[in-house]
Coordinates of C-alpha atoms and ligand atoms in Angstrom, one line a residue:
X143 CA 121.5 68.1 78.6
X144 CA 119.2 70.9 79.7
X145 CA 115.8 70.1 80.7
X146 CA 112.9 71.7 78.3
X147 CA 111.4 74.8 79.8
X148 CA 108.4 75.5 78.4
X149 CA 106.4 78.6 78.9
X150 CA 104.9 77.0 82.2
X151 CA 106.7 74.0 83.0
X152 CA 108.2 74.1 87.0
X153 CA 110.7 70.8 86.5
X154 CA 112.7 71.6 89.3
X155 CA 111.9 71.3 93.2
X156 CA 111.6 73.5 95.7
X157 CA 110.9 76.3 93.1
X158 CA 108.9 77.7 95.2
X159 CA 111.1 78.4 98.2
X160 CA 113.7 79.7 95.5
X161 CA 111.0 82.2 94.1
X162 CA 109.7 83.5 97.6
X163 CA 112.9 85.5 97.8
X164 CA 113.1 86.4 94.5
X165 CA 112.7 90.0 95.7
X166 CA 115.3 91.3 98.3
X167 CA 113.9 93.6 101.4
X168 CA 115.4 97.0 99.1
X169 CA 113.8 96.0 95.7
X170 CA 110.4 95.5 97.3
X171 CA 110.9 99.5 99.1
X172 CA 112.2 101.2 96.2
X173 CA 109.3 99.8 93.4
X174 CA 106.2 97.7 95.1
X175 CA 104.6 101.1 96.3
X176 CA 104.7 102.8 93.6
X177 CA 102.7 99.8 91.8
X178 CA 100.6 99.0 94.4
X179 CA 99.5 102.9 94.3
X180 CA 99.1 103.4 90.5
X181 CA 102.1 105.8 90.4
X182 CA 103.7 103.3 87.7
X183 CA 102.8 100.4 85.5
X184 CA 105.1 96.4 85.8
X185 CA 105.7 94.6 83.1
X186 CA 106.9 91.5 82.4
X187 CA 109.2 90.6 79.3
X188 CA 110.1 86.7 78.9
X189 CA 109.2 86.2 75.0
X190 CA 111.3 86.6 72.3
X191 CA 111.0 86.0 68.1
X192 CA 112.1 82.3 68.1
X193 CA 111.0 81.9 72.3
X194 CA 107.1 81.8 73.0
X195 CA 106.2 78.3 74.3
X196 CA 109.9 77.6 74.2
X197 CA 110.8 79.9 76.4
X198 CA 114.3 78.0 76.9
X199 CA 115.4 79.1 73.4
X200 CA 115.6 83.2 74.9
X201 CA 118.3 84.9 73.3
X202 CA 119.1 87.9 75.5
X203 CA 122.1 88.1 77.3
X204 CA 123.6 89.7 80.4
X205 CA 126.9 89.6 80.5
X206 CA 128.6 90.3 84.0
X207 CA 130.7 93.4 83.8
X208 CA 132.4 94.2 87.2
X209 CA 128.9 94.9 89.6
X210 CA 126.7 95.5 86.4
X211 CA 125.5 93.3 83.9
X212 CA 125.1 94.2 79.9
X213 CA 121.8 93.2 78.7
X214 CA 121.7 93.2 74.8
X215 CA 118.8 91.8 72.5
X216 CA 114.7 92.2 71.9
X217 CA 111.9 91.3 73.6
X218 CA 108.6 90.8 71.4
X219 CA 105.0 91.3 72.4
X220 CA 105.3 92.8 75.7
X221 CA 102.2 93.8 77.5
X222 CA 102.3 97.6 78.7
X223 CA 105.7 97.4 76.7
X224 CA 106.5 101.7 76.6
X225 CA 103.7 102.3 79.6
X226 CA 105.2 100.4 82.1
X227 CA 107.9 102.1 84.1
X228 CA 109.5 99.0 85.8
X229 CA 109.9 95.8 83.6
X230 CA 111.0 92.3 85.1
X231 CA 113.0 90.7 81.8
X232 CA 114.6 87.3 81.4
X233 CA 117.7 86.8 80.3
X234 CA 120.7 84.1 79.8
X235 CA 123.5 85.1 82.0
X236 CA 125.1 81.8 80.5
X237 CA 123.8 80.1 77.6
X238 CA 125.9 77.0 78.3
X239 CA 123.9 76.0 81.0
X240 CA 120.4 76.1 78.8
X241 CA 117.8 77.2 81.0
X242 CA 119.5 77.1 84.5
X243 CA 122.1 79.8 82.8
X244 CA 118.5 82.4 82.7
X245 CA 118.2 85.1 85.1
X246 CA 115.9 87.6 85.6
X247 CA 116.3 91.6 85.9
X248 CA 114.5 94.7 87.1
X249 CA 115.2 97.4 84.2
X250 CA 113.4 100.6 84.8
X251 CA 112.5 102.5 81.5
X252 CA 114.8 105.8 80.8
X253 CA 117.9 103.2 81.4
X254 CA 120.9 103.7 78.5
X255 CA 120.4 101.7 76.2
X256 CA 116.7 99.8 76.9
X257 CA 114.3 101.6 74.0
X258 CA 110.6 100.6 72.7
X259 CA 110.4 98.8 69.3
X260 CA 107.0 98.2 67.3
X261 CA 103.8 98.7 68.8
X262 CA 101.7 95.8 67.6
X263 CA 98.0 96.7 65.8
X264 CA 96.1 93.3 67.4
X265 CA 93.1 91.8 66.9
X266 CA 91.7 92.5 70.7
X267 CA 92.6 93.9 74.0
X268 CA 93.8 97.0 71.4
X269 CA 93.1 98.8 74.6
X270 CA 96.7 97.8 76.1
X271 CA 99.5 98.2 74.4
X272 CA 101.8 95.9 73.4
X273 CA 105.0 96.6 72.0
X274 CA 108.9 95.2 71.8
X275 CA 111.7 96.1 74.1
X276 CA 114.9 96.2 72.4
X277 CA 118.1 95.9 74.9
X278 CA 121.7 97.6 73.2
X279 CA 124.6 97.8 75.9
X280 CA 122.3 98.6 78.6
X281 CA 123.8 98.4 81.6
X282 CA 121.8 97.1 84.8
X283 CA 123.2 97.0 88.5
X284 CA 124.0 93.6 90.0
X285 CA 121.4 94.9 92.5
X286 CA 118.7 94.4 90.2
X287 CA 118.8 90.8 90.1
X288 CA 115.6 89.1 91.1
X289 CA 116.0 86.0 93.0
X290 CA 119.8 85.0 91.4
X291 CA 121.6 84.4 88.5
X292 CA 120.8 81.2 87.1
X293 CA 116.9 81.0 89.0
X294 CA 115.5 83.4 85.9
X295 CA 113.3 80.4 85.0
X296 CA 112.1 79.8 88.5
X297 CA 111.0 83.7 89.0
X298 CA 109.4 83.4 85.2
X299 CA 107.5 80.1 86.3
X300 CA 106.6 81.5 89.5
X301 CA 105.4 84.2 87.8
X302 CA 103.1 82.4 85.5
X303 CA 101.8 80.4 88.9
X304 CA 100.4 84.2 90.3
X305 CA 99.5 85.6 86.6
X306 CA 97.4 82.6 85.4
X307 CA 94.5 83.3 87.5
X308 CA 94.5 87.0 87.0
X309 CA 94.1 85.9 83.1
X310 CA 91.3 83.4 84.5
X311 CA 89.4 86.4 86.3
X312 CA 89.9 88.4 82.9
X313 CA 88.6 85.3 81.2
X314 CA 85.7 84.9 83.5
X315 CA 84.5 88.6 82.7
X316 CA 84.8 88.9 79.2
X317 CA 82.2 85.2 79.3
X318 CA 80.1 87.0 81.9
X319 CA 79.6 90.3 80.1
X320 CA 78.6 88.5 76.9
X321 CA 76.2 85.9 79.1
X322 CA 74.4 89.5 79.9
X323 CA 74.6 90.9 76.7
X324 CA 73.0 87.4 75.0
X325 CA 69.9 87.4 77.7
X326 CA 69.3 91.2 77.6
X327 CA 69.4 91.0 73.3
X328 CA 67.3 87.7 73.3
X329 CA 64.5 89.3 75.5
X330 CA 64.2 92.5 73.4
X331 CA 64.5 91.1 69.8
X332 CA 61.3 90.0 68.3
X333 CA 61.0 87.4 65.4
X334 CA 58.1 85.4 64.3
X335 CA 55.8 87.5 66.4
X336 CA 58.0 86.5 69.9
X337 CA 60.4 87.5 71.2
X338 CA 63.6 85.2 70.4
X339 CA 64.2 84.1 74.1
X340 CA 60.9 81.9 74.1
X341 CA 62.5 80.2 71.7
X342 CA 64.1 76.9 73.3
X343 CA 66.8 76.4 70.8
X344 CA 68.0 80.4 72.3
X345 CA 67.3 79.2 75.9
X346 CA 69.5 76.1 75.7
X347 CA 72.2 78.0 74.3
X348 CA 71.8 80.8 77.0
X349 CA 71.7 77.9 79.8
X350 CA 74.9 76.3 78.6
X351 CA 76.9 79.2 78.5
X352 CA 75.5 80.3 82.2
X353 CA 76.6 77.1 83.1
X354 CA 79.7 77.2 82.0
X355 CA 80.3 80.7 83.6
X356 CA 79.6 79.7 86.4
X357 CA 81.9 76.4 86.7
X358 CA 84.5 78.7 85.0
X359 CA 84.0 81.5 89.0
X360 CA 84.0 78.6 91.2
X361 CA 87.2 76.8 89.0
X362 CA 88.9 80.6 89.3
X363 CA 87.7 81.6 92.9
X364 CA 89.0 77.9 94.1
X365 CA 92.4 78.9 92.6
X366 CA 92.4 82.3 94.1
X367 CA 91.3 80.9 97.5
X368 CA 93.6 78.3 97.3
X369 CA 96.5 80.8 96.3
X370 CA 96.1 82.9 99.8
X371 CA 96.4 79.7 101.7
X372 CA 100.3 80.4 101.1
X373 CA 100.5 76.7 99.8
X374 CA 103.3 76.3 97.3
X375 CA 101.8 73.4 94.8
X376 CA 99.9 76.1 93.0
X377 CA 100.9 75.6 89.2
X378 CA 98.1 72.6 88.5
X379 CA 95.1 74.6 89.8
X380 CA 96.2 77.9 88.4
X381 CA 96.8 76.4 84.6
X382 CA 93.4 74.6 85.7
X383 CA 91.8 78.2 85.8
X384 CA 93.6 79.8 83.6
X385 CA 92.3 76.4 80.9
X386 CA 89.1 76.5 81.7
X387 CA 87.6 79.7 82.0
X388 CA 89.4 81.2 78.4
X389 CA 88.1 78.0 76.8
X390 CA 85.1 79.3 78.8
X391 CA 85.3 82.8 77.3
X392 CA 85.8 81.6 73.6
X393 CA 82.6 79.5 73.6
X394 CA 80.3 82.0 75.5
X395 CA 81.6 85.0 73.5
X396 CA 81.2 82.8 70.3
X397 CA 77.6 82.4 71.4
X398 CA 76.7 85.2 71.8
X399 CA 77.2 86.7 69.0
X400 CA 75.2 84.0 67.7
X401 CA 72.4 84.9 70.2
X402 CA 72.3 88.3 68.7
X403 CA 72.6 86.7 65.1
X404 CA 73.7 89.5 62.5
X405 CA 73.8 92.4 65.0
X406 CA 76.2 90.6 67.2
X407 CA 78.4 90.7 64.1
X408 CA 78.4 94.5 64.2
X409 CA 80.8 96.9 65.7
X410 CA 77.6 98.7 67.0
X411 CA 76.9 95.9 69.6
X412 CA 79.9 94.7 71.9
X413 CA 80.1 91.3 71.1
X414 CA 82.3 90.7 68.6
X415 CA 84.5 92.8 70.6
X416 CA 84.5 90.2 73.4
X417 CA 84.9 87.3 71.1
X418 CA 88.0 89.2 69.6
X419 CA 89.0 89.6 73.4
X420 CA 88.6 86.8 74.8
X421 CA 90.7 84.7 71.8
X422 CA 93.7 86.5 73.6
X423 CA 93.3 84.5 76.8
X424 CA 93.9 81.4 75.5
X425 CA 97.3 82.6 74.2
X426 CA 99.1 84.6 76.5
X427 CA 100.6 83.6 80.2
X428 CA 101.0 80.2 78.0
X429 CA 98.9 79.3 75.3
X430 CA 96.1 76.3 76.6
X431 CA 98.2 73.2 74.9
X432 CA 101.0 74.5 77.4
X433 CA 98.4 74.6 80.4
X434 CA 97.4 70.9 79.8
X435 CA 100.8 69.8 79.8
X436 CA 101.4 71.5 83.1
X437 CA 98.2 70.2 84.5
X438 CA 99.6 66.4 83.3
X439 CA 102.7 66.9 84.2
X440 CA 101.8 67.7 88.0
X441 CA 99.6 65.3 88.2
X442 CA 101.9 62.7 87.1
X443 CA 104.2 64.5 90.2
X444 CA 101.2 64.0 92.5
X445 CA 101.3 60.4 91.5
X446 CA 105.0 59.6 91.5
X447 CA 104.6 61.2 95.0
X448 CA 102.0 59.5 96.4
X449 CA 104.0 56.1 95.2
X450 CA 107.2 57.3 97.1
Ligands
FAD609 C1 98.7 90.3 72.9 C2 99.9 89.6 73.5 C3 100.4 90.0 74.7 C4 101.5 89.3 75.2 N1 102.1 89.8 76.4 C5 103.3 89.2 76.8 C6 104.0 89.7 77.9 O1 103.6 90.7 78.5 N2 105.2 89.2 78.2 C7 105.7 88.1 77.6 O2 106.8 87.6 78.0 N3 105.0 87.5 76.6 C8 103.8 88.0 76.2 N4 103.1 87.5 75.1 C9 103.6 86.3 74.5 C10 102.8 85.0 74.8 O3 103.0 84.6 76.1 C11 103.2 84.0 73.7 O4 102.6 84.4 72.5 C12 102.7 82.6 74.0 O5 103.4 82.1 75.2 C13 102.8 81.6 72.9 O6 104.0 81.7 72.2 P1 104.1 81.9 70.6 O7 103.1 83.0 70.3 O8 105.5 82.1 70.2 O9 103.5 80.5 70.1 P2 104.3 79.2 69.8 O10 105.1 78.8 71.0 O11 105.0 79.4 68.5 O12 103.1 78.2 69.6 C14 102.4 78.1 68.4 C15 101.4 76.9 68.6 O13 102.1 75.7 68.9 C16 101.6 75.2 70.1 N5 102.6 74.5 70.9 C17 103.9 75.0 71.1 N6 104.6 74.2 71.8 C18 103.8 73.1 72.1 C19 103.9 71.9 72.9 N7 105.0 71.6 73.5 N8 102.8 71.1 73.0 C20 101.7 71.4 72.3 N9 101.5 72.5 71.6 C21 102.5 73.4 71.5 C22 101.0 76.4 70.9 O14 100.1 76.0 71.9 C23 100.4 77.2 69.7 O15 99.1 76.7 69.4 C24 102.0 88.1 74.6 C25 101.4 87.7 73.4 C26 100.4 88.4 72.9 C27 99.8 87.9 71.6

């Protein structure tokens, strides 16, 4: 019986050690410098129509074919999906085996038989393209394996552990850019003679949501800190981040459009575009009900640990 994989879960051990050498010596040469320079855009495809939190129910295949593999179905909702040159995509090399049979591919775009689908029309981050990737008889190298066949799920999961906090950090802006927006509107705006910052029912709000910025940094500079370390146990503190400062970024970008009452409604003010932003960190990289379970499920780990 296959063990759930969920968009975040890391149920087996050692995952880390599996994931450090998810990328060979050659694949780091032939495409890290040309994303570490801006020459070309990564992307990361795991979710499918019937596969978000569920990411054990993926229905892509690769099916071994001498040294190749031939990857065949549809990736939905991919970020920089059509921009990207270089795409890491998850597949089931053997769906027998549930989600050990997963593994993961490089597939650069302008490969035979990997095209773009529908570009979705979102509510935020409209900025970045999101579109499907739709797999027919494309034919990738054994080379471009990451990790190995059947560790797809580790390298996703791993994944997640180094994306979370980059979501956190996005997060963390969108609530700070709408904190400054709130206090610069609320000292400008006059009502009943005053302007509408002397009044304490707008100062409370301001001082809770500069409060929760500001536990949302240290929550998401702890992660990152704790990330460079090189310590491997990084899933609880990264869904930690990741939790707490979108949750952050709803509230504070929800207040502030109240702060600015009717004009924070408006397109003319920025606002409502943060609020419509930051809804999107709650959902992607794992939606929050899949962060608490990771957080729970570690620390139920750290427990049973601490027992043995
Ligand atoms: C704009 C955008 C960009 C994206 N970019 C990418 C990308 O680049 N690459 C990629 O692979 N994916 C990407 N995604 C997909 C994203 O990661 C998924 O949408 C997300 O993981 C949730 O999956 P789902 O939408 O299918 O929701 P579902 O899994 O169907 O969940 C629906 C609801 O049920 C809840 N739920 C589900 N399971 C549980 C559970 N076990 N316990 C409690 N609650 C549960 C969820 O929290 C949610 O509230 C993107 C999505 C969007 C919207």
């Amino acid at each position: 019986m296959p063990k759930r994989i969920c968009a975040g879960s890391t149920s087996r051990k050692n995952t880390a050690d599996w994931a450090a050498g998810s990328w060979t010596d050659e694949q780091k040469q032939k495409y890290l410098p040309r994303v570490a320079s801006g020459q070309s855009l990564a992307a990361f495809a795991l979710t499918e129509a019937n596969a978000g939190s569920d990411a054990g129910a993926i229905a892509t295949t690769a099916t071994k074919d001498g040294d190749d593999y031939i990857l065949n179905g549809t990736k939905q909702w991919i970020t920089n999906g059509g921009e990207a040159e270089i795409y890491s995509v998850v597949t089931k090399t053997d769906k027998s085996k549930g989600s050990r049979g997963a593994t993961a591919f490089i597939v650069e775009k302008g490969t035979p038989g990997f095209t773009f689908g529908k570009k979705e029309n979102k509510m935020g981050i409209r900025a970045s393209a999101t579109r499907e990737l739709v797999f027919q008889d494309c034919r990738v190298p054994k080379a471009n394996i990451l990790g190995k066949e059947g560790l797809g799920f580790i390298v996703a999961m791993k994944t997640f552990d180094m994306s979370r906090p980059g979501v956190a950090a996005q997060a963390l802006g969108i609530a700070a850019g709408a904190l400054d927006e709130a206090v610069k509107y609320s000292r400008e705006r006059r009502q009943f003679g005053k302007p509408i910052c002397s009044f304490q029912g707008v100062q409370f709000m301001l001082a809770d949501m500069a409060t929760q910025v500001e536990a949302a940094r240290a929550l998401v500079y702890a992660a990152a800190r704790y990330i460079d370390t090189g310590a491997k146990d990084v899933s609880k503190i990264s869904a930690m981040c990741k939790l707490f400062a979108s949750d952050t970024a709803m509230r504070v970008t929800t207040d502030a459009v109240q702060v600015l009452g009717g004009y924070g409604y408006m397109k003319e003010y920025p606002v409502e575009k943060m609020m419509r932003d930051a809804k999107i960190t709650q959902i992607y990289e794992g939606t929050n009900q899949i962060q608490r379970e990771v957080i729970g499920m570690n620390l139920i780990k750290e427990a049973a640990s601490k027992k043995a």
